[in-house]
JSON list of C-alpha atoms in Angstrom, two decimals:
[
{"chain": "A", "resi": 686, "resn": "MET", "atom": "CA", "xyz": [-8.54, 2.38, 12.54]},
{"chain": "A", "resi": 687, "resn": "ASN", "atom": "CA", "xyz": [-8.35, -0.23, 9.91]},
{"chain": "A", "resi": 688, "resn": "LYS", "atom": "CA", "xyz": [-11.85, 0.12, 8.14]},
{"chain": "A", "resi": 689, "resn": "LEU", "atom": "CA", "xyz": [-13.69, -1.20, 4.68]},
{"chain": "A", "resi": 690, "resn": "TYR", "atom": "CA", "xyz": [-15.49, 1.33, 2.39]},
{"chain": "A", "resi": 691, "resn": "PHE", "atom": "CA", "xyz": [-18.21, 0.38, 0.44]},
{"chain": "A", "resi": 692, "resn": "LEU", "atom": "CA", "xyz": [-19.63, 0.53, -2.72]},
{"chain": "A", "resi": 693, "resn": "GLY", "atom": "CA", "xyz": [-22.98, -0.96, -2.27]},
{"chain": "A", "resi": 694, "resn": "ARG", "atom": "CA", "xyz": [-24.51, -2.66, 1.02]},
{"chain": "A", "resi": 695, "resn": "GLY", "atom": "CA", "xyz": [-27.57, -4.74, -0.42]},
{"chain": "A", "resi": 696, "resn": "SER", "atom": "CA", "xyz": [-29.00, -8.20, -0.08]},
{"chain": "A", "resi": 697, "resn": "GLY", "atom": "CA", "xyz": [-29.10, -9.42, -4.10]},
{"chain": "A", "resi": 698, "resn": "TYR", "atom": "CA", "xyz": [-32.57, -8.73, -4.98]},
{"chain": "A", "resi": 699, "resn": "ASN", "atom": "CA", "xyz": [-32.43, -5.40, -2.58]},
{"chain": "A", "resi": 700, "resn": "THR", "atom": "CA", "xyz": [-31.62, -3.20, -5.90]},
{"chain": "A", "resi": 701, "resn": "LYS", "atom": "CA", "xyz": [-31.98, 0.53, -4.07]},
{"chain": "A", "resi": 702, "resn": "GLU", "atom": "CA", "xyz": [-28.94, -0.55, -1.84]},
{"chain": "A", "resi": 703, "resn": "GLY", "atom": "CA", "xyz": [-26.77, -2.00, -4.58]},
{"chain": "A", "resi": 704, "resn": "ASN", "atom": "CA", "xyz": [-24.77, -5.52, -4.07]},
{"chain": "A", "resi": 705, "resn": "THR", "atom": "CA", "xyz": [-22.64, -5.32, -1.43]},
{"chain": "A", "resi": 706, "resn": "SER", "atom": "CA", "xyz": [-19.22, -4.79, -2.01]},
{"chain": "A", "resi": 707, "resn": "ALA", "atom": "CA", "xyz": [-16.36, -3.33, -0.21]},
{"chain": "A", "resi": 708, "resn": "TYR", "atom": "CA", "xyz": [-12.68, -2.01, -0.66]},
{"chain": "A", "resi": 709, "resn": "LEU", "atom": "CA", "xyz": [-9.20, -0.13, 0.24]},
{"chain": "A", "resi": 710, "resn": "LYS", "atom": "CA", "xyz": [-7.36, 1.92, -1.31]},
{"chain": "A", "resi": 711, "resn": "LYS", "atom": "CA", "xyz": [-4.46, 2.90, -0.68]},
{"chain": "A", "resi": 712, "resn": "ASN", "atom": "CA", "xyz": [-0.49, 3.07, -1.91]},
{"chain": "A", "resi": 713, "resn": "GLU", "atom": "CA", "xyz": [-1.76, 2.90, -6.56]},
{"chain": "A", "resi": 714, "resn": "THR", "atom": "CA", "xyz": [-3.53, -0.33, -4.89]},
{"chain": "A", "resi": 715, "resn": "LEU", "atom": "CA", "xyz": [-7.55, -1.06, -5.26]},
{"chain": "A", "resi": 716, "resn": "LEU", "atom": "CA", "xyz": [-8.43, -4.31, -2.76]},
{"chain": "A", "resi": 717, "resn": "LEU", "atom": "CA", "xyz": [-11.96, -5.23, -4.16]},
{"chain": "A", "resi": 718, "resn": "ILE", "atom": "CA", "xyz": [-14.62, -7.37, -2.40]},
{"chain": "A", "resi": 719, "resn": "ASP", "atom": "CA", "xyz": [-16.69, -9.00, -4.87]},
{"chain": "A", "resi": 720, "resn": "CYS", "atom": "CA", "xyz": [-18.19, -7.38, -8.20]},
{"chain": "A", "resi": 721, "resn": "GLY", "atom": "CA", "xyz": [-21.87, -8.10, -8.19]},
{"chain": "A", "resi": 722, "resn": "GLU", "atom": "CA", "xyz": [-24.42, -6.40, -11.24]},
{"chain": "A", "resi": 723, "resn": "SER", "atom": "CA", "xyz": [-24.45, -3.27, -9.85]},
{"chain": "A", "resi": 724, "resn": "VAL", "atom": "CA", "xyz": [-20.52, -2.69, -9.26]},
{"chain": "A", "resi": 725, "resn": "PHE", "atom": "CA", "xyz": [-18.48, -1.54, -12.55]},
{"chain": "A", "resi": 726, "resn": "LYS", "atom": "CA", "xyz": [-20.83, 0.79, -12.55]},
{"chain": "A", "resi": 727, "resn": "THR", "atom": "CA", "xyz": [-20.26, 2.43, -9.20]},
{"chain": "A", "resi": 728, "resn": "ILE", "atom": "CA", "xyz": [-16.50, 2.02, -10.12]},
{"chain": "A", "resi": 729, "resn": "VAL", "atom": "CA", "xyz": [-16.24, 4.11, -13.10]},
{"chain": "A", "resi": 730, "resn": "GLU", "atom": "CA", "xyz": [-19.04, 6.60, -11.58]},
{"chain": "A", "resi": 731, "resn": "LYS", "atom": "CA", "xyz": [-17.01, 6.92, -8.56]},
{"chain": "A", "resi": 732, "resn": "ASN", "atom": "CA", "xyz": [-13.52, 7.00, -10.73]},
{"chain": "A", "resi": 733, "resn": "LEU", "atom": "CA", "xyz": [-12.35, 4.52, -8.35]},
{"chain": "A", "resi": 734, "resn": "ILE", "atom": "CA", "xyz": [-9.13, 3.77, -10.68]},
{"chain": "A", "resi": 735, "resn": "ALA", "atom": "CA", "xyz": [-8.09, 7.13, -10.35]},
{"chain": "A", "resi": 736, "resn": "ARG", "atom": "CA", "xyz": [-4.11, 6.68, -9.39]},
{"chain": "A", "resi": 737, "resn": "VAL", "atom": "CA", "xyz": [-4.02, 3.26, -9.15]},
{"chain": "A", "resi": 738, "resn": "LYS", "atom": "CA", "xyz": [-1.40, 1.10, -10.65]},
{"chain": "A", "resi": 739, "resn": "TYR", "atom": "CA", "xyz": [-2.14, -2.50, -9.08]},
{"chain": "A", "resi": 740, "resn": "ILE", "atom": "CA", "xyz": [-5.84, -4.73, -8.47]},
{"chain": "A", "resi": 741, "resn": "HIS", "atom": "CA", "xyz": [-6.69, -7.17, -6.86]},
{"chain": "A", "resi": 742, "resn": "VAL", "atom": "CA", "xyz": [-10.55, -8.74, -6.45]},
{"chain": "A", "resi": 743, "resn": "LEU", "atom": "CA", "xyz": [-11.49, -10.86, -3.56]},
{"chain": "A", "resi": 744, "resn": "ILE", "atom": "CA", "xyz": [-14.54, -13.31, -3.98]},
{"chain": "A", "resi": 745, "resn": "THR", "atom": "CA", "xyz": [-16.39, -14.79, -1.45]},
{"chain": "A", "resi": 746, "resn": "HIS", "atom": "CA", "xyz": [-18.65, -16.95, -4.05]},
{"chain": "A", "resi": 747, "resn": "MET", "atom": "CA", "xyz": [-20.09, -17.50, -7.40]},
{"chain": "A", "resi": 748, "resn": "HIS", "atom": "CA", "xyz": [-23.63, -16.09, -6.97]},
{"chain": "A", "resi": 749, "resn": "SER", "atom": "CA", "xyz": [-23.56, -13.02, -9.83]},
{"chain": "A", "resi": 750, "resn": "ASP", "atom": "CA", "xyz": [-24.79, -9.96, -7.19]},
{"chain": "A", "resi": 751, "resn": "HIS", "atom": "CA", "xyz": [-21.40, -10.57, -6.13]},
{"chain": "A", "resi": 752, "resn": "VAL", "atom": "CA", "xyz": [-19.38, -11.58, -9.58]},
{"chain": "A", "resi": 753, "resn": "GLY", "atom": "CA", "xyz": [-22.09, -10.16, -12.05]},
{"chain": "A", "resi": 754, "resn": "SER", "atom": "CA", "xyz": [-20.05, -7.63, -13.38]},
{"chain": "A", "resi": 755, "resn": "LEU", "atom": "CA", "xyz": [-16.40, -8.89, -12.38]},
{"chain": "A", "resi": 756, "resn": "ALA", "atom": "CA", "xyz": [-15.64, -9.51, -16.02]},
{"chain": "A", "resi": 757, "resn": "SER", "atom": "CA", "xyz": [-16.58, -5.74, -16.95]},
{"chain": "A", "resi": 758, "resn": "PHE", "atom": "CA", "xyz": [-14.50, -4.82, -14.38]},
{"chain": "A", "resi": 759, "resn": "ILE", "atom": "CA", "xyz": [-11.31, -6.73, -15.65]},
{"chain": "A", "resi": 760, "resn": "GLY", "atom": "CA", "xyz": [-11.72, -5.99, -18.81]},
{"chain": "A", "resi": 761, "resn": "PHE", "atom": "CA", "xyz": [-11.94, -2.44, -18.33]},
{"chain": "A", "resi": 762, "resn": "CYS", "atom": "CA", "xyz": [-9.09, -1.60, -16.31]},
{"chain": "A", "resi": 763, "resn": "TYR", "atom": "CA", "xyz": [-7.19, -3.73, -18.63]},
{"chain": "A", "resi": 764, "resn": "TRP", "atom": "CA", "xyz": [-8.50, -2.01, -22.12]},
{"chain": "A", "resi": 765, "resn": "LYS", "atom": "CA", "xyz": [-8.20, 1.42, -20.90]},
{"chain": "A", "resi": 766, "resn": "TYR", "atom": "CA", "xyz": [-5.43, 1.49, -18.02]},
{"chain": "A", "resi": 767, "resn": "LYS", "atom": "CA", "xyz": [-3.51, -1.91, -19.24]},
{"chain": "A", "resi": 768, "resn": "ILE", "atom": "CA", "xyz": [-3.54, -3.03, -15.62]},
{"chain": "A", "resi": 769, "resn": "VAL", "atom": "CA", "xyz": [-3.64, -6.96, -15.17]},
{"chain": "A", "resi": 770, "resn": "THR", "atom": "CA", "xyz": [-6.20, -7.93, -12.17]},
{"chain": "A", "resi": 771, "resn": "ASN", "atom": "CA", "xyz": [-5.33, -10.34, -9.71]},
{"chain": "A", "resi": 772, "resn": "VAL", "atom": "CA", "xyz": [-8.52, -12.33, -8.77]},
{"chain": "A", "resi": 773, "resn": "TYR", "atom": "CA", "xyz": [-8.34, -14.03, -5.70]},
{"chain": "A", "resi": 774, "resn": "PHE", "atom": "CA", "xyz": [-10.74, -17.33, -4.84]},
{"chain": "A", "resi": 775, "resn": "TYR", "atom": "CA", "xyz": [-10.48, -20.78, -3.13]},
{"chain": "A", "resi": 776, "resn": "GLU", "atom": "CA", "xyz": [-11.72, -22.52, -6.60]},
{"chain": "A", "resi": 777, "resn": "LYS", "atom": "CA", "xyz": [-9.56, -21.25, -9.09]},
{"chain": "A", "resi": 778, "resn": "ASP", "atom": "CA", "xyz": [-10.72, -23.47, -11.35]},
{"chain": "A", "resi": 779, "resn": "LYS", "atom": "CA", "xyz": [-14.27, -22.13, -10.86]},
{"chain": "A", "resi": 780, "resn": "VAL", "atom": "CA", "xyz": [-13.33, -18.20, -11.37]},
{"chain": "A", "resi": 781, "resn": "ARG", "atom": "CA", "xyz": [-11.02, -18.96, -14.44]},
{"chain": "A", "resi": 782, "resn": "SER", "atom": "CA", "xyz": [-13.91, -20.87, -16.19]},
{"chain": "A", "resi": 783, "resn": "PHE", "atom": "CA", "xyz": [-16.58, -18.31, -15.36]},
{"chain": "A", "resi": 784, "resn": "LEU", "atom": "CA", "xyz": [-14.17, -15.35, -17.30]},
{"chain": "A", "resi": 785, "resn": "GLU", "atom": "CA", "xyz": [-13.02, -17.00, -20.13]},
{"chain": "A", "resi": 786, "resn": "LEU", "atom": "CA", "xyz": [-16.77, -17.71, -20.69]},
{"chain": "A", "resi": 787, "resn": "LEU", "atom": "CA", "xyz": [-16.94, -14.53, -21.14]},
{"chain": "A", "resi": 788, "resn": "GLY", "atom": "CA", "xyz": [-14.20, -13.72, -23.48]},
{"chain": "A", "resi": 789, "resn": "LEU", "atom": "CA", "xyz": [-11.33, -12.70, -20.92]},
{"chain": "A", "resi": 790, "resn": "ILE", "atom": "CA", "xyz": [-8.01, -14.25, -21.16]},
{"chain": "A", "resi": 791, "resn": "GLU", "atom": "CA", "xyz": [-5.49, -15.59, -17.79]},
{"chain": "A", "resi": 792, "resn": "ASP", "atom": "CA", "xyz": [-2.23, -14.49, -17.67]},
{"chain": "A", "resi": 793, "resn": "GLU", "atom": "CA", "xyz": [-3.36, -11.39, -20.39]},
{"chain": "A", "resi": 794, "resn": "SER", "atom": "CA", "xyz": [-6.11, -9.25, -18.86]},
{"chain": "A", "resi": 795, "resn": "PHE", "atom": "CA", "xyz": [-6.57, -11.33, -15.82]},
{"chain": "A", "resi": 796, "resn": "MET", "atom": "CA", "xyz": [-4.06, -14.15, -12.99]},
{"chain": "A", "resi": 797, "resn": "ILE", "atom": "CA", "xyz": [-6.34, -16.18, -10.65]},
{"chain": "A", "resi": 798, "resn": "MET", "atom": "CA", "xyz": [-4.47, -16.49, -7.07]},
{"chain": "A", "resi": 799, "resn": "ASP", "atom": "CA", "xyz": [-4.78, -19.02, -4.32]},
{"chain": "A", "resi": 800, "resn": "THR", "atom": "CA", "xyz": [-6.54, -16.94, -1.30]},
{"chain": "A", "resi": 801, "resn": "LYS", "atom": "CA", "xyz": [-4.09, -19.47, 1.49]},
{"chain": "A", "resi": 802, "resn": "ASN", "atom": "CA", "xyz": [-1.95, -17.13, 3.69]},
{"chain": "A", "resi": 803, "resn": "ARG", "atom": "CA", "xyz": [-1.81, -14.20, 0.69]},
{"chain": "A", "resi": 804, "resn": "LYS", "atom": "CA", "xyz": [-0.02, -10.82, 1.46]},
{"chain": "A", "resi": 805, "resn": "ILE", "atom": "CA", "xyz": [-0.83, -7.74, 0.40]},
{"chain": "A", "resi": 806, "resn": "ASP", "atom": "CA", "xyz": [2.24, -6.02, 1.40]},
{"chain": "A", "resi": 807, "resn": "SER", "atom": "CA", "xyz": [1.31, -2.75, -0.17]},
{"chain": "A", "resi": 808, "resn": "LEU", "atom": "CA", "xyz": [-2.19, -2.73, 1.84]},
{"chain": "A", "resi": 809, "resn": "ASP", "atom": "CA", "xyz": [0.11, -4.05, 4.83]},
{"chain": "A", "resi": 810, "resn": "LEU", "atom": "CA", "xyz": [-2.23, -7.03, 5.40]},
{"chain": "A", "resi": 811, "resn": "GLU", "atom": "CA", "xyz": [-2.52, -10.80, 4.87]},
{"chain": "A", "resi": 812, "resn": "ILE", "atom": "CA", "xyz": [-5.47, -12.65, 3.85]},
{"chain": "A", "resi": 813, "resn": "PHE", "atom": "CA", "xyz": [-7.16, -16.02, 5.69]},
{"chain": "A", "resi": 814, "resn": "PRO", "atom": "CA", "xyz": [-9.96, -17.78, 3.96]},
{"chain": "A", "resi": 815, "resn": "SER", "atom": "CA", "xyz": [-12.54, -19.63, 6.24]},
{"chain": "A", "resi": 816, "resn": "LEU", "atom": "CA", "xyz": [-15.55, -22.07, 4.30]},
{"chain": "A", "resi": 817, "resn": "THR", "atom": "CA", "xyz": [-18.53, -20.95, 5.59]},
{"chain": "A", "resi": 818, "resn": "LYS", "atom": "CA", "xyz": [-22.37, -21.55, 5.39]},
{"chain": "A", "resi": 819, "resn": "HIS", "atom": "CA", "xyz": [-24.71, -20.06, 2.91]},
{"chain": "A", "resi": 820, "resn": "SER", "atom": "CA", "xyz": [-25.82, -22.36, -0.26]},
{"chain": "A", "resi": 821, "resn": "LYS", "atom": "CA", "xyz": [-26.26, -25.68, -1.15]},
{"chain": "A", "resi": 822, "resn": "THR", "atom": "CA", "xyz": [-25.30, -25.98, -4.81]},
{"chain": "A", "resi": 823, "resn": "ILE", "atom": "CA", "xyz": [-21.93, -22.94, -4.56]},
{"chain": "A", "resi": 824, "resn": "ASN", "atom": "CA", "xyz": [-19.12, -23.13, -1.77]},
{"chain": "A", "resi": 825, "resn": "THR", "atom": "CA", "xyz": [-18.66, -19.62, 0.09]},
{"chain": "A", "resi": 826, "resn": "TYR", "atom": "CA", "xyz": [-15.37, -18.20, 1.90]},
{"chain": "A", "resi": 827, "resn": "SER", "atom": "CA", "xyz": [-15.45, -15.70, 4.84]},
{"chain": "A", "resi": 828, "resn": "TYR", "atom": "CA", "xyz": [-11.81, -13.95, 5.21]},
{"chain": "A", "resi": 829, "resn": "THR", "atom": "CA", "xyz": [-9.83, -12.23, 8.11]},
{"chain": "A", "resi": 830, "resn": "LEU", "atom": "CA", "xyz": [-7.88, -9.72, 7.12]},
{"chain": "A", "resi": 831, "resn": "LYS", "atom": "CA", "xyz": [-4.68, -8.94, 9.28]},
{"chain": "A", "resi": 832, "resn": "PHE", "atom": "CA", "xyz": [-3.11, -6.34, 9.13]},
{"chain": "A", "resi": 833, "resn": "TYR", "atom": "CA", "xyz": [0.63, -5.48, 10.25]},
{"chain": "A", "resi": 834, "resn": "GLU", "atom": "CA", "xyz": [-0.14, -2.58, 12.42]},
{"chain": "A", "resi": 835, "resn": "GLY", "atom": "CA", "xyz": [-3.94, -1.89, 13.79]},
{"chain": "A", "resi": 836, "resn": "ASN", "atom": "CA", "xyz": [-7.16, -3.66, 14.02]},
{"chain": "A", "resi": 837, "resn": "ASP", "atom": "CA", "xyz": [-8.09, -6.69, 12.33]},
{"chain": "A", "resi": 838, "resn": "ILE", "atom": "CA", "xyz": [-10.91, -7.17, 10.49]},
{"chain": "A", "resi": 839, "resn": "PHE", "atom": "CA", "xyz": [-13.57, -10.31, 9.90]},
{"chain": "A", "resi": 840, "resn": "TYR", "atom": "CA", "xyz": [-15.77, -10.37, 6.62]},
{"chain": "A", "resi": 841, "resn": "SER", "atom": "CA", "xyz": [-18.33, -12.87, 6.68]},
{"chain": "A", "resi": 842, "resn": "GLY", "atom": "CA", "xyz": [-19.19, -13.06, 3.04]},
{"chain": "A", "resi": 843, "resn": "ASP", "atom": "CA", "xyz": [-23.18, -14.54, 2.34]},
{"chain": "A", "resi": 844, "resn": "THR", "atom": "CA", "xyz": [-23.60, -16.53, 5.22]},
{"chain": "A", "resi": 845, "resn": "TYR", "atom": "CA", "xyz": [-26.27, -18.46, 8.39]},
{"chain": "A", "resi": 846, "resn": "GLU", "atom": "CA", "xyz": [-23.32, -18.62, 10.63]},
{"chain": "A", "resi": 847, "resn": "THR", "atom": "CA", "xyz": [-20.77, -17.01, 12.50]},
{"chain": "A", "resi": 848, "resn": "ASN", "atom": "CA", "xyz": [-17.84, -19.22, 11.60]},
{"chain": "A", "resi": 849, "resn": "PHE", "atom": "CA", "xyz": [-15.20, -18.72, 14.30]},
{"chain": "A", "resi": 850, "resn": "ASP", "atom": "CA", "xyz": [-14.73, -17.01, 17.62]},
{"chain": "A", "resi": 851, "resn": "VAL", "atom": "CA", "xyz": [-16.28, -13.88, 17.76]},
{"chain": "A", "resi": 852, "resn": "ILE", "atom": "CA", "xyz": [-15.91, -13.06, 21.64]},
{"chain": "A", "resi": 853, "resn": "PRO", "atom": "CA", "xyz": [-12.27, -12.89, 21.52]},
{"chain": "A", "resi": 854, "resn": "PHE", "atom": "CA", "xyz": [-11.64, -10.85, 18.53]},
{"chain": "A", "resi": 855, "resn": "LEU", "atom": "CA", "xyz": [-13.81, -8.42, 19.31]},
{"chain": "A", "resi": 856, "resn": "LYS", "atom": "CA", "xyz": [-11.94, -8.06, 22.80]},
{"chain": "A", "resi": 857, "resn": "LEU", "atom": "CA", "xyz": [-8.91, -7.08, 20.63]},
{"chain": "A", "resi": 858, "resn": "GLY", "atom": "CA", "xyz": [-10.85, -4.32, 19.30]},
{"chain": "A", "resi": 859, "resn": "ASN", "atom": "CA", "xyz": [-10.98, -6.05, 16.29]},
{"chain": "A", "resi": 860, "resn": "ILE", "atom": "CA", "xyz": [-13.95, -5.19, 13.12]},
{"chain": "A", "resi": 861, "resn": "ILE", "atom": "CA", "xyz": [-16.67, -7.98, 11.92]},
{"chain": "A", "resi": 862, "resn": "TYR", "atom": "CA", "xyz": [-18.57, -7.33, 8.74]},
{"chain": "A", "resi": 863, "resn": "HIS", "atom": "CA", "xyz": [-21.42, -9.51, 8.81]},
{"chain": "A", "resi": 864, "resn": "ASP", "atom": "CA", "xyz": [-24.02, -10.57, 6.79]},
{"chain": "A", "resi": 865, "resn": "THR", "atom": "CA", "xyz": [-27.12, -9.65, 8.19]},
{"chain": "A", "resi": 866, "resn": "CYS", "atom": "CA", "xyz": [-31.23, -10.00, 7.46]},
{"chain": "A", "resi": 867, "resn": "LEU", "atom": "CA", "xyz": [-34.23, -8.73, 8.58]},
{"chain": "A", "resi": 868, "resn": "LYS", "atom": "CA", "xyz": [-36.07, -12.26, 6.89]},
{"chain": "A", "resi": 869, "resn": "ASP", "atom": "CA", "xyz": [-35.74, -14.77, 10.00]},
{"chain": "A", "resi": 870, "resn": "PHE", "atom": "CA", "xyz": [-37.08, -18.43, 8.95]},
{"chain": "A", "resi": 871, "resn": "LYS", "atom": "CA", "xyz": [-35.90, -22.00, 9.27]},
{"chain": "A", "resi": 872, "resn": "GLY", "atom": "CA", "xyz": [-33.82, -22.38, 6.53]},
{"chain": "A", "resi": 873, "resn": "ASN", "atom": "CA", "xyz": [-32.47, -19.12, 6.38]},
{"chain": "A", "resi": 874, "resn": "VAL", "atom": "CA", "xyz": [-28.75, -18.79, 4.22]},
{"chain": "A", "resi": 875, "resn": "HIS", "atom": "CA", "xyz": [-27.78, -15.39, 5.61]},
{"chain": "A", "resi": 876, "resn": "THR", "atom": "CA", "xyz": [-27.88, -14.22, 8.82]},
{"chain": "A", "resi": 877, "resn": "SER", "atom": "CA", "xyz": [-30.92, -12.75, 10.87]},
{"chain": "A", "resi": 878, "resn": "LEU", "atom": "CA", "xyz": [-30.95, -9.68, 12.99]},
{"chain": "A", "resi": 879, "resn": "ARG", "atom": "CA", "xyz": [-32.24, -11.72, 15.57]},
{"chain": "A", "resi": 880, "resn": "VAL", "atom": "CA", "xyz": [-29.57, -14.41, 15.32]},
{"chain": "A", "resi": 881, "resn": "LEU", "atom": "CA", "xyz": [-26.88, -11.68, 15.33]},
{"chain": "A", "resi": 882, "resn": "SER", "atom": "CA", "xyz": [-28.12, -10.40, 17.68]},
{"chain": "A", "resi": 883, "resn": "GLU", "atom": "CA", "xyz": [-28.26, -13.54, 20.07]},
{"chain": "A", "resi": 884, "resn": "ILE", "atom": "CA", "xyz": [-24.07, -14.32, 19.02]},
{"chain": "A", "resi": 885, "resn": "ILE", "atom": "CA", "xyz": [-22.94, -10.54, 19.78]},
{"chain": "A", "resi": 886, "resn": "PRO", "atom": "CA", "xyz": [-23.04, -9.52, 23.45]},
{"chain": "A", "resi": 887, "resn": "LYS", "atom": "CA", "xyz": [-24.30, -5.75, 23.49]},
{"chain": "A", "resi": 888, "resn": "LYS", "atom": "CA", "xyz": [-21.02, -4.45, 24.48]},
{"chain": "A", "resi": 889, "resn": "TYR", "atom": "CA", "xyz": [-19.67, -5.31, 21.17]},
{"chain": "A", "resi": 890, "resn": "ARG", "atom": "CA", "xyz": [-22.00, -4.63, 18.91]},
{"chain": "A", "resi": 891, "resn": "LYS", "atom": "CA", "xyz": [-20.64, -1.31, 18.06]},
{"chain": "A", "resi": 892, "resn": "GLN", "atom": "CA", "xyz": [-17.49, -3.26, 16.65]},
{"chain": "A", "resi": 893, "resn": "VAL", "atom": "CA", "xyz": [-19.83, -4.81, 14.45]},
{"chain": "A", "resi": 894, "resn": "TYR", "atom": "CA", "xyz": [-21.04, -3.52, 10.61]},
{"chain": "A", "resi": 895, "resn": "CYS", "atom": "CA", "xyz": [-24.20, -5.31, 9.33]},
{"chain": "A", "resi": 896, "resn": "ILE", "atom": "CA", "xyz": [-24.02, -5.56, 5.65]},
{"chain": "A", "resi": 897, "resn": "HIS", "atom": "CA", "xyz": [-25.94, -7.21, 2.79]},
{"chain": "A", "resi": 898, "resn": "ILE", "atom": "CA", "xyz": [-28.98, -5.69, 4.75]},
{"chain": "A", "resi": 899, "resn": "ASP", "atom": "CA", "xyz": [-32.66, -6.25, 3.03]},
{"chain": "A", "resi": 900, "resn": "GLY", "atom": "CA", "xyz": [-35.79, -4.00, 4.72]},
{"chain": "A", "resi": 901, "resn": "GLU", "atom": "CA", "xyz": [-36.81, -0.55, 4.47]},
{"chain": "A", "resi": 902, "resn": "ASN", "atom": "CA", "xyz": [-36.65, -0.51, 8.17]},
{"chain": "A", "resi": 903, "resn": "PHE", "atom": "CA", "xyz": [-33.53, -2.50, 8.21]},
{"chain": "A", "resi": 904, "resn": "VAL", "atom": "CA", "xyz": [-31.39, 0.56, 9.38]},
{"chain": "A", "resi": 905, "resn": "GLU", "atom": "CA", "xyz": [-33.51, 1.93, 12.17]},
{"chain": "A", "resi": 906, "resn": "LYS", "atom": "CA", "xyz": [-33.64, -1.85, 13.46]},
{"chain": "A", "resi": 907, "resn": "ALA", "atom": "CA", "xyz": [-30.30, -2.50, 13.65]},
{"chain": "A", "resi": 908, "resn": "GLU", "atom": "CA", "xyz": [-29.01, 0.56, 15.55]},
{"chain": "A", "resi": 909, "resn": "LYS", "atom": "CA", "xyz": [-31.70, 0.08, 18.29]},
{"chain": "A", "resi": 910, "resn": "GLN", "atom": "CA", "xyz": [-30.07, -3.37, 18.53]},
{"chain": "A", "resi": 911, "resn": "GLY", "atom": "CA", "xyz": [-27.11, -1.34, 18.66]},
{"chain": "A", "resi": 912, "resn": "PHE", "atom": "CA", "xyz": [-25.46, -2.49, 15.94]},
{"chain": "A", "resi": 913, "resn": "ASN", "atom": "CA", "xyz": [-23.56, -0.41, 13.12]},
{"chain": "A", "resi": 914, "resn": "VAL", "atom": "CA", "xyz": [-25.07, -0.82, 9.00]},
{"chain": "A", "resi": 915, "resn": "VAL", "atom": "CA", "xyz": [-22.18, 0.07, 6.77]},
{"chain": "A", "resi": 916, "resn": "ASN", "atom": "CA", "xyz": [-22.43, 3.87, 4.95]},
{"chain": "A", "resi": 917, "resn": "VAL", "atom": "CA", "xyz": [-21.97, 3.52, 0.69]},
{"chain": "A", "resi": 918, "resn": "ILE", "atom": "CA", "xyz": [-19.01, 6.10, 0.29]}
]
């Protein structure tokens, strides 16, 4: 089964759980989804770059708990391993300016790539972005990872909506990783566990993994509703 592995699963201010960040590693290729403040340290501690020659970083949005250590990671990969990182974000100018302000040089240590229908053949997948709703000040993107073989994956990013038709997707045996929180109030910029429970019928909830979690009792409450919560490996 195609699945993601996680370096952290916490919301922006849930420092105990670390910043939410997922990855795939195969055929000397690493795909990292988001690189928040805590992520680079975790990557080094886990020696995640071992036996890697090609690095791809998929960014959901520009909040610091999703890009806060991106420059450090790119610099580390370039100066220690001579690996040029491919960074994928729909709004290329924004992430380019961000990295250049931190002293990195495009086409030296990193390259900016469009996310539209982007194939990574060494991982046997194609990336499809979709604009979602989260912050009033910046755009946020969800991603569907379509694999050449096996199940597909939907990764919501930070969002207070589910911006695609989930039931047909789940009926095909696919997997969803979805932003979920215990906080539930009008104007919430994340998806509460209550809202997610209204969207996903019980018979499909084992195919849905909660990410970007908050609260001490989150895991217990989410699993009681029939959802999975990602483990950090």
